[in-house]
PDB file of C-alpha atoms in Angstrom:
ATOM      1  CA  MET H   1      57.864 -46.108-173.267  1.00  0.00           C
ATOM      2  CA  SER H   2      56.963 -49.154-171.334  1.00  0.00           C
ATOM      3  CA  LEU H   3      59.850 -50.755-169.358  1.00  0.00           C
ATOM      4  CA  LEU H   4      59.917 -54.350-170.840  1.00  0.00           C
ATOM      5  CA  MET H   5      62.970 -55.964-169.298  1.00  0.00           C
ATOM      6  CA  LYS H   6      66.430 -55.407-167.433  1.00  0.00           C
ATOM      7  CA  THR H   7      69.540 -57.485-167.962  1.00  0.00           C
ATOM      8  CA  ALA H   8      73.187 -57.048-167.835  1.00  0.00           C
ATOM      9  CA  VAL H   9      75.991 -57.587-170.480  1.00  0.00           C
ATOM     10  CA  ARG H  10      77.364 -61.187-170.082  1.00  0.00           C
ATOM     11  CA  PRO H  11      80.790 -62.075-170.632  1.00  0.00           C
ATOM     12  CA  ASP H  12      80.243 -64.187-173.631  1.00  0.00           C
ATOM     13  CA  TRP H  13      78.398 -61.209-175.188  1.00  0.00           C
ATOM     14  CA  VAL H  14      81.777 -59.142-175.230  1.00  0.00           C
ATOM     15  CA  ASP H  15      83.855 -59.549-178.283  1.00  0.00           C
ATOM     16  CA  TYR H  16      87.449 -58.910-179.523  1.00  0.00           C
ATOM     17  CA  ASN H  17      86.880 -55.080-179.403  1.00  0.00           C
ATOM     18  CA  GLY H  18      86.082 -55.048-175.779  1.00  0.00           C
ATOM     19  CA  HIS H  19      82.255 -54.222-176.121  1.00  0.00           C
ATOM     20  CA  MET H  20      79.189 -56.048-176.651  1.00  0.00           C
ATOM     21  CA  ASN H  21      78.948 -57.817-180.034  1.00  0.00           C
ATOM     22  CA  ASP H  22      76.190 -56.907-182.640  1.00  0.00           C
ATOM     23  CA  ALA H  23      74.752 -60.366-182.350  1.00  0.00           C
ATOM     24  CA  ALA H  24      74.310 -59.942-178.726  1.00  0.00           C
ATOM     25  CA  TYR H  25      72.303 -56.995-179.224  1.00  0.00           C
ATOM     26  CA  ALA H  26      70.239 -58.836-181.501  1.00  0.00           C
ATOM     27  CA  GLN H  27      69.660 -61.505-178.596  1.00  0.00           C
ATOM     28  CA  VAL H  28      68.700 -58.959-176.257  1.00  0.00           C
ATOM     29  CA  PHE H  29      65.971 -57.641-178.478  1.00  0.00           C
ATOM     30  CA  SER H  30      64.942 -61.269-179.303  1.00  0.00           C
ATOM     31  CA  LEU H  31      64.610 -61.937-175.349  1.00  0.00           C
ATOM     32  CA  ALA H  32      62.677 -58.618-175.374  1.00  0.00           C
ATOM     33  CA  VAL H  33      60.033 -60.177-177.801  1.00  0.00           C
ATOM     34  CA  ASP H  34      59.749 -63.009-175.603  1.00  0.00           C
ATOM     35  CA  GLN H  35      59.040 -60.786-172.756  1.00  0.00           C
ATOM     36  CA  LEU H  36      56.459 -58.989-174.705  1.00  0.00           C
ATOM     37  CA  MET H  37      54.745 -62.233-175.620  1.00  0.00           C
ATOM     38  CA  ASP H  38      54.880 -63.038-171.879  1.00  0.00           C
ATOM     39  CA  ASN H  39      53.238 -59.859-170.975  1.00  0.00           C
ATOM     40  CA  LEU H  40      50.432 -60.270-173.582  1.00  0.00           C
ATOM     41  CA  GLY H  41      49.582 -63.614-172.099  1.00  0.00           C
ATOM     42  CA  MET H  42      51.508 -65.635-174.853  1.00  0.00           C
ATOM     43  CA  ASN H  43      53.446 -67.612-172.210  1.00  0.00           C
ATOM     44  CA  GLU H  44      54.733 -71.305-172.611  1.00  0.00           C
ATOM     45  CA  THR H  45      51.541 -72.632-171.375  1.00  0.00           C
ATOM     46  CA  PHE H  46      49.298 -70.389-173.876  1.00  0.00           C
ATOM     47  CA  ARG H  47      51.537 -71.486-176.786  1.00  0.00           C
ATOM     48  CA  SER H  48      51.206 -74.878-175.862  1.00  0.00           C
ATOM     49  CA  GLU H  49      47.673 -75.129-175.390  1.00  0.00           C
ATOM     50  CA  GLN H  50      46.550 -72.582-177.987  1.00  0.00           C
ATOM     51  CA  GLN H  51      49.207 -73.715-180.660  1.00  0.00           C
ATOM     52  CA  TYR H  52      49.508 -69.938-181.278  1.00  0.00           C
ATOM     53  CA  SER H  53      52.687 -68.236-181.136  1.00  0.00           C
ATOM     54  CA  MET H  54      54.278 -64.695-182.778  1.00  0.00           C
ATOM     55  CA  PHE H  55      57.221 -64.685-185.531  1.00  0.00           C
ATOM     56  CA  THR H  56      59.520 -62.225-186.310  1.00  0.00           C
ATOM     57  CA  LEU H  57      59.117 -60.853-189.826  1.00  0.00           C
ATOM     58  CA  GLU H  58      61.686 -57.993-190.097  1.00  0.00           C
ATOM     59  CA  THR H  59      63.909 -56.232-187.794  1.00  0.00           C
ATOM     60  CA  HIS H  60      66.039 -53.107-188.100  1.00  0.00           C
ATOM     61  CA  VAL H  61      68.727 -52.445-185.376  1.00  0.00           C
ATOM     62  CA  CYS H  62      70.615 -49.108-185.034  1.00  0.00           C
ATOM     63  CA  TYR H  63      73.751 -49.410-182.933  1.00  0.00           C
ATOM     64  CA  LEU H  64      74.084 -46.035-181.129  1.00  0.00           C
ATOM     65  CA  ASP H  65      76.738 -46.619-178.293  1.00  0.00           C
ATOM     66  CA  GLU H  66      78.968 -49.435-176.693  1.00  0.00           C
ATOM     67  CA  ALA H  67      77.772 -51.635-173.894  1.00  0.00           C
ATOM     68  CA  HIS H  68      80.310 -53.301-171.705  1.00  0.00           C
ATOM     69  CA  GLU H  69      80.548 -56.463-169.699  1.00  0.00           C
ATOM     70  CA  ASP H  70      78.408 -56.232-166.574  1.00  0.00           C
ATOM     71  CA  GLN H  71      76.689 -53.006-167.717  1.00  0.00           C
ATOM     72  CA  ASN H  72      73.169 -53.002-166.775  1.00  0.00           C
ATOM     73  CA  LEU H  73      70.807 -52.889-169.762  1.00  0.00           C
ATOM     74  CA  LEU H  74      67.217 -51.537-169.923  1.00  0.00           C
ATOM     75  CA  VAL H  75      64.813 -52.519-172.669  1.00  0.00           C
ATOM     76  CA  THR H  76      61.582 -50.413-173.401  1.00  0.00           C
ATOM     77  CA  MET H  77      58.868 -51.042-175.915  1.00  0.00           C
ATOM     78  CA  GLN H  78      56.557 -48.725-177.843  1.00  0.00           C
ATOM     79  CA  LEU H  79      53.759 -50.339-180.157  1.00  0.00           C
ATOM     80  CA  LEU H  80      53.943 -48.127-183.344  1.00  0.00           C
ATOM     81  CA  ASP H  81      50.864 -50.011-185.105  1.00  0.00           C
ATOM     82  CA  ASP H  82      49.062 -53.068-185.093  1.00  0.00           C
ATOM     83  CA  ASP H  83      46.336 -54.757-187.095  1.00  0.00           C
ATOM     84  CA  ALA H  84      44.474 -58.056-186.494  1.00  0.00           C
ATOM     85  CA  LYS H  85      47.577 -60.104-187.115  1.00  0.00           C
ATOM     86  CA  ARG H  86      50.412 -57.967-186.703  1.00  0.00           C
ATOM     87  CA  LEU H  87      52.454 -55.941-184.388  1.00  0.00           C
ATOM     88  CA  HIS H  88      54.984 -53.008-185.615  1.00  0.00           C
ATOM     89  CA  VAL H  89      57.088 -52.491-182.367  1.00  0.00           C
ATOM     90  CA  PHE H  90      60.105 -50.362-181.358  1.00  0.00           C
ATOM     91  CA  PHE H  91      62.544 -51.572-178.775  1.00  0.00           C
ATOM     92  CA  THR H  92      65.040 -49.106-177.109  1.00  0.00           C
ATOM     93  CA  MET H  93      68.032 -50.466-175.003  1.00  0.00           C
ATOM     94  CA  THR H  94      69.449 -47.663-172.498  1.00  0.00           C
ATOM     95  CA  ASP H  95      72.101 -47.841-169.781  1.00  0.00           C
ATOM     96  CA  GLU H  96      70.763 -47.064-166.340  1.00  0.00           C
ATOM     97  CA  GLY H  97      71.448 -43.295-166.788  1.00  0.00           C
ATOM     98  CA  GLY H  98      69.088 -43.336-169.832  1.00  0.00           C
ATOM     99  CA  GLY H  99      71.742 -43.052-172.472  1.00  0.00           C
ATOM    100  CA  LYS H 100      70.535 -44.789-175.776  1.00  0.00           C
ATOM    101  CA  LEU H 101      72.613 -47.636-176.682  1.00  0.00           C
ATOM    102  CA  ALA H 102      70.469 -49.288-179.586  1.00  0.00           C
ATOM    103  CA  THR H 103      67.000 -49.554-180.817  1.00  0.00           C
ATOM    104  CA  SER H 104      65.283 -52.521-182.865  1.00  0.00           C
ATOM    105  CA  GLU H 105      62.133 -51.815-185.036  1.00  0.00           C
ATOM    106  CA  GLN H 106      60.346 -54.929-185.681  1.00  0.00           C
ATOM    107  CA  MET H 107      57.380 -56.462-187.434  1.00  0.00           C
ATOM    108  CA  LEU H 108      55.913 -59.335-185.573  1.00  0.00           C
ATOM    109  CA  MET H 109      53.141 -61.819-186.920  1.00  0.00           C
ATOM    110  CA  GLY H 110      50.665 -63.941-184.863  1.00  0.00           C
ATOM    111  CA  MET H 111      50.862 -67.631-186.083  1.00  0.00           C
ATOM    112  CA  ASP H 112      48.403 -70.557-185.928  1.00  0.00           C
ATOM    113  CA  MET H 113      51.053 -73.262-185.042  1.00  0.00           C
ATOM    114  CA  HIS H 114      48.653 -75.874-186.571  1.00  0.00           C
ATOM    115  CA  THR H 115      48.608 -74.680-190.012  1.00  0.00           C
ATOM    116  CA  GLY H 116      51.873 -72.953-189.852  1.00  0.00           C
ATOM    117  CA  ARG H 117      49.962 -69.452-191.317  1.00  0.00           C
ATOM    118  CA  PRO H 118      49.360 -66.058-189.976  1.00  0.00           C
ATOM    119  CA  SER H 119      46.397 -65.924-188.029  1.00  0.00           C
ATOM    120  CA  PRO H 120      44.646 -63.100-186.170  1.00  0.00           C
ATOM    121  CA  PHE H 121      45.239 -62.695-182.392  1.00  0.00           C
ATOM    122  CA  PRO H 122      43.138 -64.492-180.151  1.00  0.00           C
ATOM    123  CA  GLU H 123      40.790 -62.108-178.398  1.00  0.00           C
ATOM    124  CA  MET H 124      42.659 -61.953-174.874  1.00  0.00           C
ATOM    125  CA  ILE H 125      45.611 -61.039-176.847  1.00  0.00           C
ATOM    126  CA  GLN H 126      43.818 -58.479-178.946  1.00  0.00           C
ATOM    127  CA  ASN H 127      42.511 -57.161-175.699  1.00  0.00           C
ATOM    128  CA  GLN H 128      46.167 -56.755-174.225  1.00  0.00           C
ATOM    129  CA  ILE H 129      47.266 -55.016-177.348  1.00  0.00           C
ATOM    130  CA  GLN H 130      44.346 -52.600-177.341  1.00  0.00           C
ATOM    131  CA  GLN H 131      45.308 -51.722-173.526  1.00  0.00           C
ATOM    132  CA  ILE H 132      48.917 -50.956-174.660  1.00  0.00           C
ATOM    133  CA  ASN H 133      47.580 -48.712-177.613  1.00  0.00           C
ATOM    134  CA  HIS H 134      45.647 -46.922-174.855  1.00  0.00           C
ATOM    135  CA  GLU H 135      48.485 -46.332-172.579  1.00  0.00           C
ATOM    136  CA  GLN H 136      50.679 -45.377-175.295  1.00  0.00           C
ATOM    137  CA  SER H 137      48.319 -42.923-177.328  1.00  0.00           C
ATOM    138  CA  THR H 138      50.215 -39.852-176.689  1.00  0.00           C
ATOM    139  CA  TYR H 139      53.561 -41.116-177.332  1.00  0.00           C
ATOM    140  CA  SER H 140      55.666 -39.601-180.322  1.00  0.00           C
ATOM    141  CA  LEU H 141      57.167 -41.696-182.756  1.00  0.00           C
ATOM    142  CA  PRO H 142      60.727 -42.149-182.062  1.00  0.00           C
ATOM    143  CA  LYS H 143      63.133 -40.409-184.536  1.00  0.00           C
ATOM    144  CA  GLU H 144      64.989 -43.936-185.507  1.00  0.00           C
ATOM    145  CA  ALA H 145      61.876 -45.440-186.693  1.00  0.00           C
ATOM    146  CA  GLY H 146      61.141 -46.005-190.252  1.00  0.00           C
ATOM    147  CA  ARG H 147      64.872 -45.557-191.053  1.00  0.00           C
ATOM    148  CA  THR H 148      66.573 -47.240-194.209  1.00  0.00           C
ATOM    149  CA  ILE H 149      69.877 -48.159-194.913  1.00  0.00           C
ATOM    150  CA  GLY H 150      71.895 -46.331-197.688  1.00  0.00           C
ATOM    151  CA  ILE H 151      74.946 -44.428-198.544  1.00  0.00           C
ATOM    152  CA  LYS H 152      74.146 -40.767-199.115  1.00  0.00           C
ATOM    153  CA  LYS H 153      75.630 -39.615-202.509  1.00  0.00           C
ATOM    154  CA  ARG H 154      77.313 -36.184-202.820  1.00  0.00           C
TER     155      ARG H 154
END
């Protein structure tokens, strides 16, 4: 997977259990979406000039291990699928040793901000997406991808 960002657990992200709060994991993954957008060329200037952005339609977070104050976090991204308007992405949060802390599977939608409606990715963004597809063409599907929530009946 491609390294997308690096951050550290902030003191205000730590809860009464002494580890990173579940909302903070979601915040880190939200920041990863922002970084992905920047990497694709959808930075603040682009969004303002083109009136085009990306919205999160769905997300599924798996909490795999605890993160603690000041611990460094690395977030990688794998593009699982895409079409003219959507990206199906998979983020993995690890510690510096590569230990998996959490994953977030997300569906993102390109949006025309003039109309407030879904819209195909502009050509320059589509080109960046195709480049990622090419770079990640040999990646296998993460084991956490496509999971559902449920209680197994005995």
